[in-house]
Coordinates of C-alpha atoms in Angstrom, one line a residue:
Chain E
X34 CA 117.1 241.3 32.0
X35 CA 117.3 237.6 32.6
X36 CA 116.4 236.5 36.2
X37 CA 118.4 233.4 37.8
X38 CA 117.2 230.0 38.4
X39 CA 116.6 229.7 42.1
X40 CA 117.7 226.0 42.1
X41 CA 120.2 225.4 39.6
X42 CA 123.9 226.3 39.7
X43 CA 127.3 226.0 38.7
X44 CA 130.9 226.0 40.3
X45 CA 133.9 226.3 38.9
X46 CA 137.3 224.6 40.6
X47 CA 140.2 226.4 39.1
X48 CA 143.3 224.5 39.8
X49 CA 146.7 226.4 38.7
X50 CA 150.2 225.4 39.0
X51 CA 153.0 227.8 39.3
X52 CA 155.8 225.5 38.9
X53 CA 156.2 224.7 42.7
X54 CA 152.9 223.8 44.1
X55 CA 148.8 223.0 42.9
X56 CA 146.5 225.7 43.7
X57 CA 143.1 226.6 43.5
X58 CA 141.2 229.4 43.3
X59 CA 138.4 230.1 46.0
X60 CA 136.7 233.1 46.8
X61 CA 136.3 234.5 50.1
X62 CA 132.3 234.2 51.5
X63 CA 131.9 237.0 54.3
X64 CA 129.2 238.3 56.1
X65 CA 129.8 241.2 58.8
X66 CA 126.4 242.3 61.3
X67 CA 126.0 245.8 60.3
X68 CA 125.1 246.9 63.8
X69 CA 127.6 245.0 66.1
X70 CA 130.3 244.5 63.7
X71 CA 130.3 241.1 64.9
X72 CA 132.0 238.7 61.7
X73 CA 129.3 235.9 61.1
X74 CA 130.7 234.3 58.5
X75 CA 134.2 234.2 57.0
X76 CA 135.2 231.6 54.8
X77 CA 135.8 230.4 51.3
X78 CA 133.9 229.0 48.6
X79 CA 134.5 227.7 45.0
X80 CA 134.2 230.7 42.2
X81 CA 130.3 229.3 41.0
X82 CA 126.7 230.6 41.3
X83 CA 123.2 230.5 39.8
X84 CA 122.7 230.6 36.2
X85 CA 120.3 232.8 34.0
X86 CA 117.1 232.0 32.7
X87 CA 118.7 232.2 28.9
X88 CA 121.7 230.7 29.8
X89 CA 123.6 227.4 29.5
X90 CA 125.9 225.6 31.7
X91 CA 128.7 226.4 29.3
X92 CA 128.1 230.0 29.3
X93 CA 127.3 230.0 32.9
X94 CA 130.3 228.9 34.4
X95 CA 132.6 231.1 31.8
X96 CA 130.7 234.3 33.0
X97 CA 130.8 233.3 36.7
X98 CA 134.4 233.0 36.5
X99 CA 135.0 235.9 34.8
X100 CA 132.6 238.1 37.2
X101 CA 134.3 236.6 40.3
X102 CA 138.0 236.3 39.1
X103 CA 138.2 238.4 36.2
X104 CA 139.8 235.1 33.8
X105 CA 138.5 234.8 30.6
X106 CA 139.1 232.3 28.4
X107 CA 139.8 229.4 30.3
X108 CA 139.2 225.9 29.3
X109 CA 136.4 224.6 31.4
X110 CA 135.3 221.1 31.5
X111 CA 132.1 219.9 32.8
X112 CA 132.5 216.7 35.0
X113 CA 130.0 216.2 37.8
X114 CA 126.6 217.6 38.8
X115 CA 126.0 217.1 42.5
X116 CA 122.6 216.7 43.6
X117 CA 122.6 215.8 47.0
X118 CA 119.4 216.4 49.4
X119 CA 121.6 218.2 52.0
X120 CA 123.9 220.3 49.9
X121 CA 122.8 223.0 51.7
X122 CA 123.0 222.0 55.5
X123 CA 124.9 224.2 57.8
X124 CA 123.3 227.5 59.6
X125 CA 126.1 229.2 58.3
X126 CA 125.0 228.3 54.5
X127 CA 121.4 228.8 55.1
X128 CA 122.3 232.2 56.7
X129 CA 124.4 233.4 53.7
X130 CA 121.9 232.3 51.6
X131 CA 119.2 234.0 53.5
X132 CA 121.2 237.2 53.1
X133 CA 121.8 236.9 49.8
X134 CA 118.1 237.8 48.7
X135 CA 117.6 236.7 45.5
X136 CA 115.1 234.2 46.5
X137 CA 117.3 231.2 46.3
X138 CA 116.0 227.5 46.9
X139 CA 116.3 225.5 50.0
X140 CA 118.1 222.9 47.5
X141 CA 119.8 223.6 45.1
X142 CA 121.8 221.4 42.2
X143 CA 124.8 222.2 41.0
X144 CA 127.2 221.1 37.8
X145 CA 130.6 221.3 38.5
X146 CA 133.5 222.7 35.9
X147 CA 137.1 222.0 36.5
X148 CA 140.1 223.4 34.6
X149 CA 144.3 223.3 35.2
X150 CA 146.3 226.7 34.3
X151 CA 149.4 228.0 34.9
X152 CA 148.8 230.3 37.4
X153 CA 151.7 232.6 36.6
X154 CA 150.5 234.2 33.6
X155 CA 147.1 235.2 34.9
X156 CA 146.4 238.2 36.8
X157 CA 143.2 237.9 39.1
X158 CA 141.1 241.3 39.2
X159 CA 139.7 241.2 42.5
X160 CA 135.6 242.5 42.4
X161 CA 133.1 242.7 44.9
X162 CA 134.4 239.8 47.0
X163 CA 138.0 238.8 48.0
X164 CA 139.4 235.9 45.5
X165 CA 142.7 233.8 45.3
X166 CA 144.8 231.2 44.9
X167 CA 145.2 228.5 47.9
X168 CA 147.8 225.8 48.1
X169 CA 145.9 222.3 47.5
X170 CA 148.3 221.6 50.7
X171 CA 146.6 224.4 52.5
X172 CA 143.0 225.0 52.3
X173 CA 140.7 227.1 54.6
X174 CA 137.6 226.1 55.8
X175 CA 135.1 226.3 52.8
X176 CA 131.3 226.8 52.7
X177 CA 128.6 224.2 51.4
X178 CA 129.7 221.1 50.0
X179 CA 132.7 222.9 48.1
X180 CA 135.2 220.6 49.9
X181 CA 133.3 217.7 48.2
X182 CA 133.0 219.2 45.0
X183 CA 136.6 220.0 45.0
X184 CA 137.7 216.5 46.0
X185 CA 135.6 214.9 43.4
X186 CA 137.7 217.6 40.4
X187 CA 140.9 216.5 42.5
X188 CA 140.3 212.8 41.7
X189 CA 139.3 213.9 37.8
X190 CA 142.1 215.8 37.3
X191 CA 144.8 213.2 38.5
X192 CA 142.9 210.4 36.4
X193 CA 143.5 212.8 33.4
X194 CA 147.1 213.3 34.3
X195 CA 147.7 209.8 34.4
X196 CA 146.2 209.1 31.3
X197 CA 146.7 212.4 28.9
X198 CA 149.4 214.4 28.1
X199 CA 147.9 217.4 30.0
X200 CA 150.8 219.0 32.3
X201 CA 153.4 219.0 29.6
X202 CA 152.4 222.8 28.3
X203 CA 151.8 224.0 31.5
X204 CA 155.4 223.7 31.7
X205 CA 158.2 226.0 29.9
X206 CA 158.4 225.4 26.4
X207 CA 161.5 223.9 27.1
X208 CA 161.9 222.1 30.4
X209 CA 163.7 220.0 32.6
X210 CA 162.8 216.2 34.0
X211 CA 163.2 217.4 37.8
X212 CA 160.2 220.1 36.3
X213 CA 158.0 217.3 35.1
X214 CA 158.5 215.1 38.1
X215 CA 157.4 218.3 40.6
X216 CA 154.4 218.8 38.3
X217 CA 153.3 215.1 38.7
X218 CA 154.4 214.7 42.2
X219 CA 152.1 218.2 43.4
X220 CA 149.1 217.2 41.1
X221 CA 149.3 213.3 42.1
X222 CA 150.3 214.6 45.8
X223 CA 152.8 212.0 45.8
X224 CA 156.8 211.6 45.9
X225 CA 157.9 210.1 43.0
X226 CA 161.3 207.9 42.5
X227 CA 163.5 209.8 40.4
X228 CA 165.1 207.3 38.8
X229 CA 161.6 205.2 37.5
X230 CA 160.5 208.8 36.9
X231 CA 163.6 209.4 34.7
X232 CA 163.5 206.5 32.8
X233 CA 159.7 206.2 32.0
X234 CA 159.8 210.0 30.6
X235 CA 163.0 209.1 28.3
X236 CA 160.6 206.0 27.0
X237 CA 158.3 208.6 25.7
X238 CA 158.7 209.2 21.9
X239 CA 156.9 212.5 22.3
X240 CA 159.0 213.7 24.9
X241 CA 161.8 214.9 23.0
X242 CA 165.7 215.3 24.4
X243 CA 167.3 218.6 22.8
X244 CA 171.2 219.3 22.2
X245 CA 170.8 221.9 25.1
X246 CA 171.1 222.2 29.0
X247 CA 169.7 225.0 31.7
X248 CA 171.6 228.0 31.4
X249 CA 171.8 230.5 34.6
X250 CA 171.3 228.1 37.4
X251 CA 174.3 227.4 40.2
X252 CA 173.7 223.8 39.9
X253 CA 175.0 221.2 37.5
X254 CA 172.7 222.3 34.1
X255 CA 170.6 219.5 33.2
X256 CA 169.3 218.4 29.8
X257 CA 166.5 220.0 28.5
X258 CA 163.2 218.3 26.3
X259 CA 160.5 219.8 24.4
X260 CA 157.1 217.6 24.5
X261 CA 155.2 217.1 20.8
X262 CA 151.8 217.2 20.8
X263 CA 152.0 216.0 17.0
X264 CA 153.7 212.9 17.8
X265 CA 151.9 212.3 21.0
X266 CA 148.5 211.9 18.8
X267 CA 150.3 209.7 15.9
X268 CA 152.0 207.6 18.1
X269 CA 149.2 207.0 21.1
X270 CA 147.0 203.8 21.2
X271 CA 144.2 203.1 23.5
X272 CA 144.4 199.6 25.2
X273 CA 140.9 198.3 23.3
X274 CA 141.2 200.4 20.6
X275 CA 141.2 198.0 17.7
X276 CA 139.7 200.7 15.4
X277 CA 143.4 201.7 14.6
Chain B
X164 CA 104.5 212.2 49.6
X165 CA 107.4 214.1 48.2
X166 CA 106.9 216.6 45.2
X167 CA 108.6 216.4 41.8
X168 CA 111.2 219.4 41.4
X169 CA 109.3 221.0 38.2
X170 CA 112.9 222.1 36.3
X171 CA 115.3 219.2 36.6
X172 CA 115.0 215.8 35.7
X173 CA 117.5 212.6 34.9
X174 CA 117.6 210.5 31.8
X175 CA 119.0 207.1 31.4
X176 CA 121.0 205.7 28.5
X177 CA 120.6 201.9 28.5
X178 CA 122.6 200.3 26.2
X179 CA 122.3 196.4 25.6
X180 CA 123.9 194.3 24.1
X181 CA 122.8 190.7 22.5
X182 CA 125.2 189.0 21.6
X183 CA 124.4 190.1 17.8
X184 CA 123.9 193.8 17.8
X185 CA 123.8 197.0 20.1
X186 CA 120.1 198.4 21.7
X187 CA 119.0 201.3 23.4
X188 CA 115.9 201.0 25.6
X189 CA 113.6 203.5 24.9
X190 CA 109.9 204.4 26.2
X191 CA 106.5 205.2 23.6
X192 CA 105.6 209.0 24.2
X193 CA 101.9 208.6 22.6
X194 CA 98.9 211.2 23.1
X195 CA 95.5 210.8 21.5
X196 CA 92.9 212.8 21.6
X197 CA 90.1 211.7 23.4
X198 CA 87.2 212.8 21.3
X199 CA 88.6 212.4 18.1
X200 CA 90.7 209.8 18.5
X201 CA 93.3 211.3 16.7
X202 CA 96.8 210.2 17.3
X203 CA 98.7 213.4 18.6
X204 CA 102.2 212.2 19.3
X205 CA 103.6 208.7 18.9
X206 CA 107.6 208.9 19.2
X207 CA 109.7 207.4 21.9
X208 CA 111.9 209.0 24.7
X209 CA 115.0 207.6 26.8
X210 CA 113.8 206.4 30.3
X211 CA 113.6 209.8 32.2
X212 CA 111.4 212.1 34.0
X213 CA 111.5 214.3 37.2
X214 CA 113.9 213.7 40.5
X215 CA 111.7 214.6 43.7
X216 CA 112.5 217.0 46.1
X217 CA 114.1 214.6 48.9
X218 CA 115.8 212.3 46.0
X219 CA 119.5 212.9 44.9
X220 CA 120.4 212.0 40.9
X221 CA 121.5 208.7 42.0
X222 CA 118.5 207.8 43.8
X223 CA 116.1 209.1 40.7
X224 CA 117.9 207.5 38.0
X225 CA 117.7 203.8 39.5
X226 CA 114.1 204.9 41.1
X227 CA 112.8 206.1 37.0
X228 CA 114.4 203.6 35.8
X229 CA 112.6 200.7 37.9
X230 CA 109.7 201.9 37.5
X231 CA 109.2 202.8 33.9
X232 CA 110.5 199.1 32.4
X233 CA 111.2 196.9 35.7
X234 CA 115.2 196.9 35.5
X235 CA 116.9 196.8 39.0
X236 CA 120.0 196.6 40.2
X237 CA 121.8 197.8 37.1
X238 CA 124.9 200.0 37.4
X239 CA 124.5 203.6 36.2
X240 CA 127.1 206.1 35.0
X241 CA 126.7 209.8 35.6
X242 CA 128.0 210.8 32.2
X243 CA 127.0 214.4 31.9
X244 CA 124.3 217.4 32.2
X245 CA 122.7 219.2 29.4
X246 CA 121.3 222.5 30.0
X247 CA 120.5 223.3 26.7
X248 CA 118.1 226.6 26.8
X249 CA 116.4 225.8 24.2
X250 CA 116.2 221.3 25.0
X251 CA 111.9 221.7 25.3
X252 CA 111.4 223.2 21.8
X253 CA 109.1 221.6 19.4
X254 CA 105.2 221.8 19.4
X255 CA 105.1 217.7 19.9
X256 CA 107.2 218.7 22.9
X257 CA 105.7 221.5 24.6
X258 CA 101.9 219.9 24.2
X259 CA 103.3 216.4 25.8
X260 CA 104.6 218.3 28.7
X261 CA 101.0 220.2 29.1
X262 CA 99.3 217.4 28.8
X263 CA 101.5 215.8 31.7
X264 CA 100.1 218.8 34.1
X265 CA 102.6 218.1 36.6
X266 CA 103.7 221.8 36.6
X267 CA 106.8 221.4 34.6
X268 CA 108.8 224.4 33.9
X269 CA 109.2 225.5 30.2
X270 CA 113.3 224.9 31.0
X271 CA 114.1 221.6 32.0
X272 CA 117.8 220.6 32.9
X273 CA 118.6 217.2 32.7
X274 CA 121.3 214.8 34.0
X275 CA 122.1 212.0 32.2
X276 CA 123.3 208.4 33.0
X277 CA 124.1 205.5 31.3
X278 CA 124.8 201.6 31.5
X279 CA 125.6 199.0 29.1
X280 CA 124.2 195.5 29.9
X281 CA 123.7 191.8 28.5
X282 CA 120.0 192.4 27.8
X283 CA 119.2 188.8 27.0
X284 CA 119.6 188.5 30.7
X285 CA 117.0 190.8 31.3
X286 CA 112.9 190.7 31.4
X287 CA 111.2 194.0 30.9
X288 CA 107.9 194.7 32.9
X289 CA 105.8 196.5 30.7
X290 CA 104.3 199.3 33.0
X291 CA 101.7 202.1 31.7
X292 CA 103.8 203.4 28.7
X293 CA 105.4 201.0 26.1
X294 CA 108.8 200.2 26.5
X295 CA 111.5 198.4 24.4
X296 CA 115.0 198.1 23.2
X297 CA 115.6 199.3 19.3
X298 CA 118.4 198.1 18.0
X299 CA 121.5 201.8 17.2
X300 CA 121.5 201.0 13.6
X301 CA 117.1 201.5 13.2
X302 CA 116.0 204.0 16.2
X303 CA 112.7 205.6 15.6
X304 CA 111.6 209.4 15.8
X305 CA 112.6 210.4 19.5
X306 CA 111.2 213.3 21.5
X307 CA 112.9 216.2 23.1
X308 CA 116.8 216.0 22.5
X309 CA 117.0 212.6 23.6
X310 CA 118.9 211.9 20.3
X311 CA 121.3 214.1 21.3
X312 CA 122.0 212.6 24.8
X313 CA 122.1 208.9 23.2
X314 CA 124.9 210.6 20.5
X315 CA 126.4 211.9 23.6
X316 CA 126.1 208.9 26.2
X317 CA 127.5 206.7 23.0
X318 CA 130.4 208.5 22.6
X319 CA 131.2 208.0 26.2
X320 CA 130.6 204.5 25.9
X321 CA 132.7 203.8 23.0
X322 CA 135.5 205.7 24.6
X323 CA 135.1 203.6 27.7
X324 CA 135.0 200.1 25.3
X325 CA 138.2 201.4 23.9
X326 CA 140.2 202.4 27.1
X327 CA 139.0 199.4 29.7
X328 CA 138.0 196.0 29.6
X329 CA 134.0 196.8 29.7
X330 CA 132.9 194.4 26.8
X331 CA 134.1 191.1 28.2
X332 CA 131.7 190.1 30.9
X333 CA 128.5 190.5 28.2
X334 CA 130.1 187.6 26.5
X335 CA 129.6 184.1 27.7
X336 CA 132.2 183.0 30.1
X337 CA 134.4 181.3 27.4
X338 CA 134.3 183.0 24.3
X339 CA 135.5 182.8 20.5
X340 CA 137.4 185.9 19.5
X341 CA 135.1 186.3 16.7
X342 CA 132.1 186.6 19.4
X343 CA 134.2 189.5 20.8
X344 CA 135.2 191.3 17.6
X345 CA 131.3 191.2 17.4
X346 CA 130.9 193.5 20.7
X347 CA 133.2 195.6 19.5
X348 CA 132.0 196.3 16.1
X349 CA 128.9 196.5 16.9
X350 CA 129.6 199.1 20.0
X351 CA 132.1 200.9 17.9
X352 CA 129.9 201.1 15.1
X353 CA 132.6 199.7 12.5
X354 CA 134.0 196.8 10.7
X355 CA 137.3 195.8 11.8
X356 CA 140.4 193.8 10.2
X357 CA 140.1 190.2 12.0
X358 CA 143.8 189.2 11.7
X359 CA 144.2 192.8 13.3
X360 CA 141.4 192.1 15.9
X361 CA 142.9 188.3 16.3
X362 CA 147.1 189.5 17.0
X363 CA 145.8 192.3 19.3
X364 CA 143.7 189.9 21.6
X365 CA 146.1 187.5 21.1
X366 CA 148.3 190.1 23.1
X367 CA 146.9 191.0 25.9
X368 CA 147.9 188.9 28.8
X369 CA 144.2 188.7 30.2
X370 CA 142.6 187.0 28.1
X371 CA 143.3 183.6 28.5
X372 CA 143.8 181.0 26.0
X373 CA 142.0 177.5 26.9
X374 CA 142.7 174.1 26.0
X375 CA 138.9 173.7 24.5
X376 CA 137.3 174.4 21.5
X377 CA 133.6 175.3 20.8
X378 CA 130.7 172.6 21.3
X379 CA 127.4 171.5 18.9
X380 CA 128.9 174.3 16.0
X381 CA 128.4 173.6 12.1
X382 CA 131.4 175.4 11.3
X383 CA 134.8 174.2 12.2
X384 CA 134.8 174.8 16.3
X385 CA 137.2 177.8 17.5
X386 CA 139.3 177.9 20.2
X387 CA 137.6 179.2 23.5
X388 CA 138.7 182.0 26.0
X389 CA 138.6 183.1 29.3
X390 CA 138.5 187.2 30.8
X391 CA 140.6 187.7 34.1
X392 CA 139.4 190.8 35.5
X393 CA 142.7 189.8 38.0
X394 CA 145.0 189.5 35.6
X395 CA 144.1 192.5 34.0
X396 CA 144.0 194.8 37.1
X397 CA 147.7 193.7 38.0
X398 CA 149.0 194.1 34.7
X399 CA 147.7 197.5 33.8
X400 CA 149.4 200.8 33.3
X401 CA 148.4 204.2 32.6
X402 CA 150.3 206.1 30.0
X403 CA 151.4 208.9 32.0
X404 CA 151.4 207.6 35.7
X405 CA 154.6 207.6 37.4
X406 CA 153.3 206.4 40.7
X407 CA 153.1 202.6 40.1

C-alpha cells in the first residue's frame, strides 16, 4: 500500500453554480473530546489532503475529491501551489493535525485545483465527514489557510470568465440574457447594467439568437440564444496574436 | 542555519531575450571522478534546487536564483507544479543527486517559475557551477525533466506574448516594427507575414507612431515607435467582461 507524503498536499476548490448563486464545496473539519463531549473543533475546510507516495498531483486531487465528495470526473485545473512558512498556524490546525495521526509535517505545501460545475446535476455522497455546498456570499469559518487558497481560485476563476467562454454551458442549452447576466454578475460578484450587458452579448457572433422565446413562465417570454463553441474558436483572436 | 526540505524544490525558467533571438539560462550539471578523472555527467539543468524549511516558494526562487548566476531583482512567475512520480529517473540523475548527499528524497516535487528579460542588460556572476544562456533553437542535453518544464514554462510564455503587451519594454524605447516582429517570432517560434505584422500594429492605439525615423542605419531608416503602457491599460477590454 502506498504511504502519504507527510509534507505535500493538494486541495481542491469546487465552485458550482445552480443558476441563482456561486457555491463551493467545503467539508466539515470536527473534532469532539471523547470523554467530555466537549466540541473542539467545528469548522470547514476545502475538499484536499496528502498525496501518495506513487501518486501525482493530477491523480491526487481527482481521488481526494472523489473520497471526500463522491464526484468523479470533474475537470480540475491546477493553478497555485502555496508554500507559505505559516500555513499551518492556529492551535486549532496543529490540534487537528495532531489528531489525525498519520505523522503529518509541521509544514506542509500544498497545490491548489480549482474547477466550475453546475451544481444541479451532481449528487454529493456524503462519507466519513459532513460535505457541501456553501453560498460564496455565505461562508463559515474555515480551517488553515483555506480562505486564502479559496480567494486566490476566486480571483482565477473571474479572470477566466472575463476572458473565455466558460459559463455559457453551465447554462441551459438554450437560455435567456437575464440567465447569462445572473451567471456573470454571481461569479464576478457584481451588478451588472442590463442594458451594456444586453447589448455586448448581442455583439457576440457566437452567441446565437433563435426564432424562439421561454415557454411556461408568468412573465413576458423573452428570446432565447444557443452559444457555439465552433464559432467561438473560428472567430476568436488574441490581442498579440499575429500568428493568425 | 535553516535546513533544506529534502522532497520539494523550485526551478526557474529564465527566458531572455537579445534583441536577435530567444535564451534560456541554464546551469552545467558536471561530475568527475576523482581518481580516474573520468567525466561522469556533463549536461545542464534550469536554475533550481531545494527551498529551506523557513523559506516560502517565492522567497527560494529569487534566493536560488541569486545565488547560482548573480541575477536580482528580476520578476518571477509561478507558472505551475510538476509532481511527476517518476521526474528523478535516469542513472545520470539518481548518481548526481547521491553525489549531492544532502539527503534528497528519491521523489522530488518541484514548483516552477519563470521570467522573460532583456539579457543584454544583464551580467552573470559565474559562481561554483557554470552558468549561461543557450539560445531555444540549440539547447544542449538537460538533466532531470528540465526539458519538460522549459516546453511547459514556454508555452506559458507564448500565451502570455499573445494575450498582453509583455514584449515591448525588451525593445529599445523607440522601436522599428521590424525590431518587434523580431520578438515575436523569435518568442513564438515562427515566421510571420510582415504586411500582416505591419496593419495589426499599425492598429493598436498604443503604440505610437513618431515623427522620427532611425539614426546611423545602411538601409533606408524606418519610422520609429513608442509603447504606452497608459494608453494601453485605458483602452483594453476583455472579451467576456461585462463589468467595465
Amino acid at each position: 500500500m502506498s504511504r502519504i507524503i507527510p509534507n505535500i498536499s493538494v486541495d481542491c476548490v469546487i465552485f458550482g453554480f445552480d443558476f441563482n448563486q456561486l457555491n463551493v464545496l467545503l467539508v466539515e473539519r470536527k473534532l469532539i473530546d471523547e470523554k467530555s463531549n466537549k466540541v473542539l473543533i467545528d469548522d470547514w475546510t476545502l475538499t484536499g489532503y496528502h498525496i501518495l507516495e506513487e501518486e501525482d498531483f493530477d491523480t491526487a486531487a481527482a481521488r481526494i475529491l472523489k473520497k471526500m465528495s463522491g464526484l468523479d470526473n470533474i475537470y480540475l485545473e491546477q493553478f497555485y501551489a502555496f508554500g507559505g512558512v505559516k500555513r499551518v498556524n492556529s492551535p486549532k490546525d496543529m490540534l487537528w493535525l495532531q489528531n489525525q495521526s498519520e505523522g503529518f509535517s509541521e509544514r506542509i505545501v500544498t497545490v491548489g485545483y480549482f474547477s466550475l460545475i453546475d451544481n444541479t446535476s451532481v449528487t454529493l455522497s456524503l462519507k466519513e465527514r459532513n460535505v457541501k455546498w456553501f453560498p460564496i456570499s455565505n461562508l463559515p469559518t474555515m480551517g488553515f489557510d483555506h480562505r486564502e487558497i479559496l480567494e486566490k481560485a476566486l480571483e482565477r476563476l473571474r479572470a477566466k470568465l472575463r476572458s473565455e467562454p466558460i459559463g455559457f454551458e453551465l447554462l441551459p442549452e438554450k437560455f435567456t440574457i437575464t440567465q447569462l447576466q445572473r451567471l456573470y454578475e454571481e461569479v464576478l460578484g457584481t451588478t451588472l447594467d442590463r442594458r451594456n450587458f444586453r447589448k455586448k452579448v448581442l455583439q457576440m457572433k457566437y452567441v446565437i439568437p433563435l426564432d424562439e422565446k421561454q415557454k411556461g413562465v408568468k412573465h413576458k417570454p423573452a428570446q432565447l440564444f444557443i452559444f457555439s463553441r465552433e464559432v467561438y474558436e473560428k472567430t476568436k483572436t488574441e490581442r498579440f496574436d499575429f500568428s493568425i
